[in-house]
PDB file of C-alpha atoms in Angstrom:
ATOM      1  CA  MET N  13      67.280 -40.427  32.302  1.00  0.00           C
ATOM      2  CA  SER N  14      64.510 -38.491  34.037  1.00  0.00           C
ATOM      3  CA  GLY N  15      61.561 -40.187  35.687  1.00  0.00           C
ATOM      4  CA  GLU N  16      59.209 -38.432  33.276  1.00  0.00           C
ATOM      5  CA  ILE N  17      60.955 -39.917  30.230  1.00  0.00           C
ATOM      6  CA  VAL N  18      60.961 -43.388  31.784  1.00  0.00           C
ATOM      7  CA  GLN N  19      57.247 -43.082  32.508  1.00  0.00           C
ATOM      8  CA  LYS N  20      56.502 -42.069  28.915  1.00  0.00           C
ATOM      9  CA  GLN N  21      58.513 -45.007  27.576  1.00  0.00           C
ATOM     10  CA  LYS N  22      56.656 -47.342  29.912  1.00  0.00           C
ATOM     11  CA  GLU N  23      53.301 -45.990  28.752  1.00  0.00           C
ATOM     12  CA  ALA N  24      54.331 -46.394  25.102  1.00  0.00           C
ATOM     13  CA  LEU N  25      55.370 -50.005  25.740  1.00  0.00           C
ATOM     14  CA  LEU N  26      52.112 -50.806  27.523  1.00  0.00           C
ATOM     15  CA  LYS N  27      50.196 -49.274  24.621  1.00  0.00           C
ATOM     16  CA  LYS N  28      52.028 -51.493  22.129  1.00  0.00           C
ATOM     17  CA  ILE N  29      51.325 -54.574  24.247  1.00  0.00           C
ATOM     18  CA  ALA N  30      47.629 -53.655  24.425  1.00  0.00           C
ATOM     19  CA  GLU N  31      47.488 -53.135  20.651  1.00  0.00           C
ATOM     20  CA  HIS N  32      49.175 -56.498  20.055  1.00  0.00           C
ATOM     21  CA  LYS N  33      46.635 -58.244  22.274  1.00  0.00           C
ATOM     22  CA  ALA N  34      43.780 -56.415  20.539  1.00  0.00           C
ATOM     23  CA  LEU N  35      45.014 -57.634  17.148  1.00  0.00           C
ATOM     24  CA  SER N  36      45.575 -61.246  18.197  1.00  0.00           C
ATOM     25  CA  LYS N  37      43.818 -63.860  16.057  1.00  0.00           C
ATOM     26  CA  PRO N  38      41.376 -65.048  18.767  1.00  0.00           C
ATOM     27  CA  VAL N  39      40.290 -61.468  19.443  1.00  0.00           C
ATOM     28  CA  LEU N  40      39.876 -60.651  15.748  1.00  0.00           C
ATOM     29  CA  ASP N  41      37.935 -63.868  15.151  1.00  0.00           C
ATOM     30  CA  LYS N  42      35.467 -62.841  17.862  1.00  0.00           C
ATOM     31  CA  VAL N  43      35.215 -59.352  16.371  1.00  0.00           C
ATOM     32  CA  ARG N  44      34.456 -60.767  12.914  1.00  0.00           C
ATOM     33  CA  LYS N  45      31.711 -63.028  14.217  1.00  0.00           C
ATOM     34  CA  ALA N  46      30.093 -60.211  16.189  1.00  0.00           C
ATOM     35  CA  SER N  47      30.394 -57.535  13.496  1.00  0.00           C
ATOM     36  CA  SER N  48      27.632 -56.348  11.193  1.00  0.00           C
ATOM     37  CA  LEU N  49      27.909 -54.106   8.162  1.00  0.00           C
ATOM     38  CA  GLU N  50      25.760 -52.503   5.487  1.00  0.00           C
ATOM     39  CA  VAL N  51      27.664 -50.292   3.103  1.00  0.00           C
ATOM     40  CA  VAL N  52      26.781 -48.473  -0.117  1.00  0.00           C
ATOM     41  CA  ILE N  53      29.395 -47.672  -2.736  1.00  0.00           C
ATOM     42  CA  MET N  54      27.971 -44.509  -4.320  1.00  0.00           C
ATOM     43  CA  PHE N  55      29.745 -43.530  -7.527  1.00  0.00           C
ATOM     44  CA  ASP N  56      29.696 -40.573  -9.911  1.00  0.00           C
ATOM     45  CA  THR N  57      29.864 -42.157 -13.380  1.00  0.00           C
ATOM     46  CA  THR N  58      30.184 -39.005 -15.471  1.00  0.00           C
ATOM     47  CA  GLY N  59      33.061 -38.650 -17.917  1.00  0.00           C
ATOM     48  CA  SER N  60      35.514 -37.001 -15.532  1.00  0.00           C
ATOM     49  CA  MET N  61      35.350 -40.062 -13.258  1.00  0.00           C
ATOM     50  CA  ASP N  62      36.370 -42.521 -15.995  1.00  0.00           C
ATOM     51  CA  THR N  63      39.675 -43.709 -14.519  1.00  0.00           C
ATOM     52  CA  TYR N  64      38.288 -43.968 -10.974  1.00  0.00           C
ATOM     53  CA  LEU N  65      35.343 -46.082 -12.102  1.00  0.00           C
ATOM     54  CA  SER N  66      37.627 -48.339 -14.133  1.00  0.00           C
ATOM     55  CA  GLU N  67      39.840 -48.878 -11.079  1.00  0.00           C
ATOM     56  CA  VAL N  68      36.882 -50.107  -9.044  1.00  0.00           C
ATOM     57  CA  GLN N  69      35.414 -52.203 -11.870  1.00  0.00           C
ATOM     58  CA  VAL N  70      38.713 -54.029 -12.348  1.00  0.00           C
ATOM     59  CA  HIS N  71      39.121 -54.716  -8.627  1.00  0.00           C
ATOM     60  CA  VAL N  72      35.509 -55.113  -7.496  1.00  0.00           C
ATOM     61  CA  GLN N  73      35.913 -58.826  -6.772  1.00  0.00           C
ATOM     62  CA  LEU N  74      38.906 -58.080  -4.546  1.00  0.00           C
ATOM     63  CA  ILE N  75      36.977 -55.324  -2.751  1.00  0.00           C
ATOM     64  CA  VAL N  76      34.018 -57.564  -1.966  1.00  0.00           C
ATOM     65  CA  ARG N  77      36.164 -60.484  -0.834  1.00  0.00           C
ATOM     66  CA  GLU N  78      38.394 -58.335   1.364  1.00  0.00           C
ATOM     67  CA  ILE N  79      35.343 -56.868   3.094  1.00  0.00           C
ATOM     68  CA  ARG N  80      33.526 -60.168   3.539  1.00  0.00           C
ATOM     69  CA  LYS N  81      36.690 -61.915   4.743  1.00  0.00           C
ATOM     70  CA  ARG N  82      36.568 -59.568   7.723  1.00  0.00           C
ATOM     71  CA  VAL N  83      32.801 -59.137   8.022  1.00  0.00           C
ATOM     72  CA  PRO N  84      31.275 -62.377   6.667  1.00  0.00           C
ATOM     73  CA  ASP N  85      27.667 -61.191   6.958  1.00  0.00           C
ATOM     74  CA  ALA N  86      28.263 -57.836   5.263  1.00  0.00           C
ATOM     75  CA  ARG N  87      25.609 -56.574   2.862  1.00  0.00           C
ATOM     76  CA  LEU N  88      26.707 -54.300   0.033  1.00  0.00           C
ATOM     77  CA  SER N  89      24.874 -51.969  -2.320  1.00  0.00           C
ATOM     78  CA  VAL N  90      26.009 -49.921  -5.296  1.00  0.00           C
ATOM     79  CA  ILE N  91      24.379 -46.683  -6.441  1.00  0.00           C
ATOM     80  CA  VAL N  92      25.723 -44.946  -9.537  1.00  0.00           C
ATOM     81  CA  TYR N  93      24.630 -41.554 -10.785  1.00  0.00           C
ATOM     82  CA  LYS N  94      25.110 -39.036 -13.571  1.00  0.00           C
ATOM     83  CA  ASP N  95      23.012 -35.900 -14.061  1.00  0.00           C
ATOM     84  CA  HIS N  96      19.580 -35.036 -15.400  1.00  0.00           C
ATOM     85  CA  GLU N  97      19.134 -35.332 -19.159  1.00  0.00           C
ATOM     86  CA  GLN N  98      22.819 -36.138 -19.718  1.00  0.00           C
ATOM     87  CA  GLY N  99      22.968 -39.869 -20.155  1.00  0.00           C
ATOM     88  CA  PRO N 100      21.158 -43.194 -20.320  1.00  0.00           C
ATOM     89  CA  TYR N 101      20.267 -42.918 -16.619  1.00  0.00           C
ATOM     90  CA  VAL N 102      20.236 -40.483 -13.713  1.00  0.00           C
ATOM     91  CA  THR N 103      20.733 -43.194 -11.091  1.00  0.00           C
ATOM     92  CA  LYS N 104      21.003 -46.983 -11.037  1.00  0.00           C
ATOM     93  CA  THR N 105      20.770 -48.984  -7.826  1.00  0.00           C
ATOM     94  CA  LEU N 106      21.788 -52.439  -6.703  1.00  0.00           C
ATOM     95  CA  PRO N 107      19.848 -53.211  -3.488  1.00  0.00           C
ATOM     96  CA  LEU N 108      21.734 -54.317  -0.395  1.00  0.00           C
ATOM     97  CA  THR N 109      22.884 -57.885  -0.962  1.00  0.00           C
ATOM     98  CA  ASP N 110      25.151 -60.510   0.560  1.00  0.00           C
ATOM     99  CA  LYS N 111      25.824 -62.067  -2.848  1.00  0.00           C
ATOM    100  CA  GLU N 112      29.304 -61.337  -4.186  1.00  0.00           C
ATOM    101  CA  GLU N 113      28.349 -62.133  -7.775  1.00  0.00           C
ATOM    102  CA  ASP N 114      25.526 -59.557  -7.745  1.00  0.00           C
ATOM    103  CA  VAL N 115      27.890 -56.728  -6.821  1.00  0.00           C
ATOM    104  CA  ILE N 116      30.450 -57.792  -9.411  1.00  0.00           C
ATOM    105  CA  SER N 117      27.981 -58.196 -12.272  1.00  0.00           C
ATOM    106  CA  PHE N 118      26.281 -54.876 -11.473  1.00  0.00           C
ATOM    107  CA  LEU N 119      29.471 -52.819 -11.452  1.00  0.00           C
ATOM    108  CA  ARG N 120      30.860 -54.554 -14.533  1.00  0.00           C
ATOM    109  CA  SER N 121      27.633 -54.281 -16.488  1.00  0.00           C
ATOM    110  CA  PRO N 122      28.044 -52.587 -19.893  1.00  0.00           C
ATOM    111  CA  ALA N 123      25.273 -50.219 -18.796  1.00  0.00           C
ATOM    112  CA  ILE N 124      27.541 -48.814 -16.075  1.00  0.00           C
ATOM    113  CA  GLU N 125      30.004 -46.819 -18.089  1.00  0.00           C
ATOM    114  CA  PRO N 126      31.426 -43.317 -17.658  1.00  0.00           C
ATOM    115  CA  GLY N 127      30.177 -40.543 -19.877  1.00  0.00           C
ATOM    116  CA  ALA N 128      28.150 -37.349 -20.112  1.00  0.00           C
ATOM    117  CA  GLY N 129      28.213 -34.760 -17.374  1.00  0.00           C
ATOM    118  CA  GLY N 130      29.232 -31.144 -17.545  1.00  0.00           C
ATOM    119  CA  GLY N 131      31.176 -28.689 -15.461  1.00  0.00           C
ATOM    120  CA  GLY N 132      28.501 -28.167 -12.839  1.00  0.00           C
ATOM    121  CA  PRO N 133      26.706 -30.160 -10.149  1.00  0.00           C
ATOM    122  CA  GLU N 134      25.573 -33.756 -10.650  1.00  0.00           C
ATOM    123  CA  ALA N 135      22.536 -35.655  -9.358  1.00  0.00           C
ATOM    124  CA  VAL N 136      24.102 -36.472  -5.980  1.00  0.00           C
ATOM    125  CA  GLU N 137      20.824 -35.563  -4.293  1.00  0.00           C
ATOM    126  CA  CYS N 138      19.035 -38.254  -6.319  1.00  0.00           C
ATOM    127  CA  ALA N 139      21.648 -40.834  -5.342  1.00  0.00           C
ATOM    128  CA  LEU N 140      21.135 -39.906  -1.679  1.00  0.00           C
ATOM    129  CA  PHE N 141      17.380 -40.290  -2.200  1.00  0.00           C
ATOM    130  CA  GLU N 142      17.945 -43.790  -3.613  1.00  0.00           C
ATOM    131  CA  ALA N 143      20.071 -44.653  -0.576  1.00  0.00           C
ATOM    132  CA  ASN N 144      17.144 -43.738   1.647  1.00  0.00           C
ATOM    133  CA  GLN N 145      14.969 -46.283  -0.190  1.00  0.00           C
ATOM    134  CA  LEU N 146      17.228 -49.220   0.714  1.00  0.00           C
ATOM    135  CA  ASP N 147      16.168 -51.766   3.324  1.00  0.00           C
ATOM    136  CA  TRP N 148      18.587 -50.653   6.018  1.00  0.00           C
ATOM    137  CA  SER N 149      18.544 -52.698   9.202  1.00  0.00           C
ATOM    138  CA  PRO N 150      17.327 -51.052  12.410  1.00  0.00           C
ATOM    139  CA  GLY N 151      19.923 -49.995  14.961  1.00  0.00           C
ATOM    140  CA  ASN N 152      22.686 -47.460  14.987  1.00  0.00           C
ATOM    141  CA  LYS N 153      25.874 -49.348  14.087  1.00  0.00           C
ATOM    142  CA  GLY N 154      27.697 -50.527  10.987  1.00  0.00           C
ATOM    143  CA  LYS N 155      25.874 -48.536   8.287  1.00  0.00           C
ATOM    144  CA  ALA N 156      27.722 -46.304   5.842  1.00  0.00           C
ATOM    145  CA  ILE N 157      27.786 -44.748   2.393  1.00  0.00           C
ATOM    146  CA  ILE N 158      31.073 -44.223   0.563  1.00  0.00           C
ATOM    147  CA  LEU N 159      30.386 -41.344  -1.836  1.00  0.00           C
ATOM    148  CA  ILE N 160      33.030 -41.132  -4.561  1.00  0.00           C
ATOM    149  CA  GLY N 161      32.820 -38.159  -6.908  1.00  0.00           C
ATOM    150  CA  ASP N 162      34.112 -34.771  -7.959  1.00  0.00           C
ATOM    151  CA  LYS N 163      31.021 -32.567  -8.197  1.00  0.00           C
ATOM    152  CA  PRO N 164      28.489 -31.418  -5.583  1.00  0.00           C
ATOM    153  CA  PRO N 165      24.704 -31.915  -5.652  1.00  0.00           C
ATOM    154  CA  HIS N 166      22.324 -29.393  -7.146  1.00  0.00           C
ATOM    155  CA  GLY N 167      21.663 -26.540  -4.759  1.00  0.00           C
ATOM    156  CA  VAL N 168      25.346 -25.864  -4.089  1.00  0.00           C
ATOM    157  CA  MET N 169      26.682 -24.148  -7.213  1.00  0.00           C
ATOM    158  CA  ASP N 170      23.237 -23.669  -8.749  1.00  0.00           C
ATOM    159  CA  GLY N 171      19.596 -23.667  -7.674  1.00  0.00           C
ATOM    160  CA  PHE N 172      17.759 -26.583  -6.100  1.00  0.00           C
ATOM    161  CA  GLU N 173      15.273 -26.368  -8.979  1.00  0.00           C
ATOM    162  CA  GLU N 174      17.978 -27.688 -11.315  1.00  0.00           C
ATOM    163  CA  CYS N 175      17.165 -31.120  -9.924  1.00  0.00           C
ATOM    164  CA  THR N 176      14.219 -32.031 -12.121  1.00  0.00           C
ATOM    165  CA  SER N 177      13.272 -34.820  -9.692  1.00  0.00           C
ATOM    166  CA  HIS N 178      12.752 -32.181  -6.983  1.00  0.00           C
ATOM    167  CA  ARG N 179      15.158 -33.731  -4.496  1.00  0.00           C
ATOM    168  CA  ASP N 180      17.010 -31.743  -1.846  1.00  0.00           C
ATOM    169  CA  TYR N 181      20.335 -33.110  -0.624  1.00  0.00           C
ATOM    170  CA  ARG N 182      19.779 -31.527   2.808  1.00  0.00           C
ATOM    171  CA  VAL N 183      16.479 -33.364   3.275  1.00  0.00           C
ATOM    172  CA  GLU N 184      17.986 -36.662   2.124  1.00  0.00           C
ATOM    173  CA  THR N 185      20.971 -36.185   4.430  1.00  0.00           C
ATOM    174  CA  ASN N 186      18.688 -35.665   7.425  1.00  0.00           C
ATOM    175  CA  ARG N 187      16.802 -38.849   6.537  1.00  0.00           C
ATOM    176  CA  LEU N 188      20.050 -40.780   6.464  1.00  0.00           C
ATOM    177  CA  ILE N 189      20.928 -39.383   9.884  1.00  0.00           C
ATOM    178  CA  GLU N 190      17.600 -40.676  11.203  1.00  0.00           C
ATOM    179  CA  LYS N 191      18.615 -44.126   9.921  1.00  0.00           C
ATOM    180  CA  HIS N 192      22.049 -43.800  11.599  1.00  0.00           C
ATOM    181  CA  VAL N 193      23.832 -43.986   8.250  1.00  0.00           C
ATOM    182  CA  LYS N 194      27.212 -42.246   8.028  1.00  0.00           C
ATOM    183  CA  VAL N 195      28.456 -40.726   4.788  1.00  0.00           C
ATOM    184  CA  TYR N 196      32.153 -40.946   3.959  1.00  0.00           C
ATOM    185  CA  THR N 197      32.943 -38.570   1.112  1.00  0.00           C
ATOM    186  CA  VAL N 198      35.873 -39.151  -1.238  1.00  0.00           C
ATOM    187  CA  LEU N 199      36.787 -36.130  -3.352  1.00  0.00           C
ATOM    188  CA  CYS N 200      38.375 -36.963  -6.704  1.00  0.00           C
ATOM    189  CA  ASN N 201      40.116 -34.633  -9.162  1.00  0.00           C
ATOM    190  CA  ASN N 202      40.538 -32.097  -6.327  1.00  0.00           C
ATOM    191  CA  VAL N 203      37.613 -29.908  -7.448  1.00  0.00           C
ATOM    192  CA  ALA N 204      37.654 -26.961  -5.032  1.00  0.00           C
ATOM    193  CA  GLU N 205      33.954 -26.135  -5.423  1.00  0.00           C
ATOM    194  CA  THR N 206      33.005 -29.588  -4.134  1.00  0.00           C
ATOM    195  CA  ARG N 207      35.207 -29.635  -1.058  1.00  0.00           C
ATOM    196  CA  ALA N 208      32.965 -27.656   1.314  1.00  0.00           C
ATOM    197  CA  ASN N 209      29.847 -29.661   0.449  1.00  0.00           C
ATOM    198  CA  PHE N 210      31.562 -33.044   0.765  1.00  0.00           C
ATOM    199  CA  GLN N 211      33.004 -31.916   4.092  1.00  0.00           C
ATOM    200  CA  TRP N 212      29.511 -30.874   5.218  1.00  0.00           C
ATOM    201  CA  LEU N 213      27.973 -34.224   4.216  1.00  0.00           C
ATOM    202  CA  ALA N 214      30.600 -36.133   6.175  1.00  0.00           C
ATOM    203  CA  ASP N 215      30.499 -33.895   9.250  1.00  0.00           C
ATOM    204  CA  LYS N 216      26.710 -33.813   9.352  1.00  0.00           C
ATOM    205  CA  THR N 217      26.375 -37.610   9.355  1.00  0.00           C
ATOM    206  CA  GLY N 218      29.386 -38.489  11.498  1.00  0.00           C
ATOM    207  CA  GLY N 219      31.469 -39.800   8.609  1.00  0.00           C
ATOM    208  CA  LYS N 220      34.816 -38.572   7.297  1.00  0.00           C
ATOM    209  CA  PHE N 221      35.901 -36.460   4.332  1.00  0.00           C
ATOM    210  CA  VAL N 222      39.041 -37.393   2.399  1.00  0.00           C
ATOM    211  CA  THR N 223      40.744 -36.133  -0.725  1.00  0.00           C
ATOM    212  CA  LEU N 224      41.978 -38.945  -2.951  1.00  0.00           C
ATOM    213  CA  GLU N 225      45.397 -38.037  -4.307  1.00  0.00           C
ATOM    214  CA  ALA N 226      46.489 -41.415  -5.713  1.00  0.00           C
ATOM    215  CA  ILE N 227      43.981 -43.421  -7.723  1.00  0.00           C
ATOM    216  CA  HIS N 228      45.613 -46.743  -6.798  1.00  0.00           C
ATOM    217  CA  ASP N 229      44.641 -46.079  -3.158  1.00  0.00           C
ATOM    218  CA  LEU N 230      40.913 -46.157  -3.923  1.00  0.00           C
ATOM    219  CA  VAL N 231      40.436 -49.916  -3.563  1.00  0.00           C
ATOM    220  CA  ASN N 232      42.154 -50.026  -0.163  1.00  0.00           C
ATOM    221  CA  LEU N 233      40.185 -46.976   0.954  1.00  0.00           C
ATOM    222  CA  ILE N 234      36.819 -48.593   0.146  1.00  0.00           C
ATOM    223  CA  VAL N 235      37.794 -51.730   2.069  1.00  0.00           C
ATOM    224  CA  ALA N 236      39.167 -49.702   4.982  1.00  0.00           C
ATOM    225  CA  VAL N 237      36.116 -47.473   5.388  1.00  0.00           C
ATOM    226  CA  SER N 238      33.795 -50.471   5.231  1.00  0.00           C
ATOM    227  CA  ILE N 239      35.503 -52.592   7.854  1.00  0.00           C
ATOM    228  CA  LYS N 240      36.222 -49.604  10.104  1.00  0.00           C
ATOM    229  CA  GLU N 241      32.529 -48.802  10.225  1.00  0.00           C
ATOM    230  CA  SER N 242      31.897 -52.363  11.329  1.00  0.00           C
ATOM    231  CA  ASN N 243      34.594 -52.287  14.026  1.00  0.00           C
ATOM    232  CA  PRO N 244      37.649 -49.986  14.364  1.00  0.00           C
ATOM    233  CA  LEU N 245      39.789 -52.962  15.410  1.00  0.00           C
ATOM    234  CA  LEU N 246      39.356 -54.409  11.923  1.00  0.00           C
ATOM    235  CA  LEU N 247      40.806 -51.239  10.394  1.00  0.00           C
ATOM    236  CA  GLN N 248      43.745 -51.417  12.770  1.00  0.00           C
ATOM    237  CA  ALA N 249      44.411 -55.021  11.771  1.00  0.00           C
ATOM    238  CA  TYR N 250      44.002 -54.221   8.055  1.00  0.00           C
ATOM    239  CA  THR N 251      46.508 -51.374   8.285  1.00  0.00           C
ATOM    240  CA  GLU N 252      49.012 -53.680   9.972  1.00  0.00           C
ATOM    241  CA  GLU N 253      48.410 -56.326   7.299  1.00  0.00           C
ATOM    242  CA  LEU N 254      49.214 -53.828   4.530  1.00  0.00           C
ATOM    243  CA  ARG N 255      52.337 -52.769   6.423  1.00  0.00           C
ATOM    244  CA  GLN N 256      53.564 -56.348   6.768  1.00  0.00           C
ATOM    245  CA  LYS N 257      53.004 -56.949   3.056  1.00  0.00           C
ATOM    246  CA  GLY N 258      55.126 -53.884   2.293  1.00  0.00           C
ATOM    247  CA  ILE N 259      52.325 -52.076   0.443  1.00  0.00           C
ATOM    248  CA  LEU N 260      51.429 -49.452   3.041  1.00  0.00           C
ATOM    249  CA  THR N 261      52.642 -46.438   1.071  1.00  0.00           C
ATOM    250  CA  ASP N 262      52.733 -42.964   2.603  1.00  0.00           C
ATOM    251  CA  SER N 263      49.590 -41.978   0.711  1.00  0.00           C
ATOM    252  CA  LYS N 264      47.737 -45.102   1.906  1.00  0.00           C
ATOM    253  CA  ARG N 265      48.877 -44.586   5.483  1.00  0.00           C
ATOM    254  CA  LYS N 266      47.682 -40.968   5.489  1.00  0.00           C
ATOM    255  CA  LEU N 267      44.306 -41.966   4.052  1.00  0.00           C
ATOM    256  CA  LEU N 268      43.737 -44.734   6.577  1.00  0.00           C
ATOM    257  CA  GLU N 269      44.773 -42.472   9.441  1.00  0.00           C
ATOM    258  CA  SER N 270      42.348 -39.797   8.235  1.00  0.00           C
ATOM    259  CA  ILE N 271      39.308 -42.083   8.577  1.00  0.00           C
ATOM    260  CA  ARG N 272      40.014 -43.284  12.114  1.00  0.00           C
TER     261      ARG N 272
END
């Protein structure tokens, strides 16, 4: 066996030892106590997103508890959106809160139901505007938006004037950057016209863009993005936890690797 191969094996072993130490309970306990997190779940609630919304509504309690188990002081917000003149609301916002019951009752409210929407852009720009109105903490760590949808904002496939509230997603994105808020974009239904814009939003803010291929991965993805933004070690530990439980499918593994 050549010296080069032996050296590589030694380096791999040392890496595994370092990872094991990093994921030890005392280390993770310290990470949890020191971590902070403010995250917005931003959701397209038009008709095409019916099954995705239902998945989150059913498992919202699990999502909140899994996040707060790892980041006890986490504050969560929910912003849902449709489009102009196509439903009972354009946007609805739950302010950042540390109360589990507030998040659950908001997402499961009868008022938050899928419907309306057409084949074109949705009011993403208005949802981004609402995110800018939240009481984000100062500082540059642990702040993220998880944007889950299948259509781009107005100004991508149509004119900016189609937003009757006169919002511009580029302006709102720059304001989020000033607040050090990252946007993680999750493309559903694999709509090609949305891909470039969602990629731009993620790249511009320092977040990540992912395509959701399996709907049952959405809950784990929301938890993973949230805790990763608080501290990458928490994502590493979460991935290992899923593996040990035997539920780290190939699609989940690829998703979690893509947000590192």
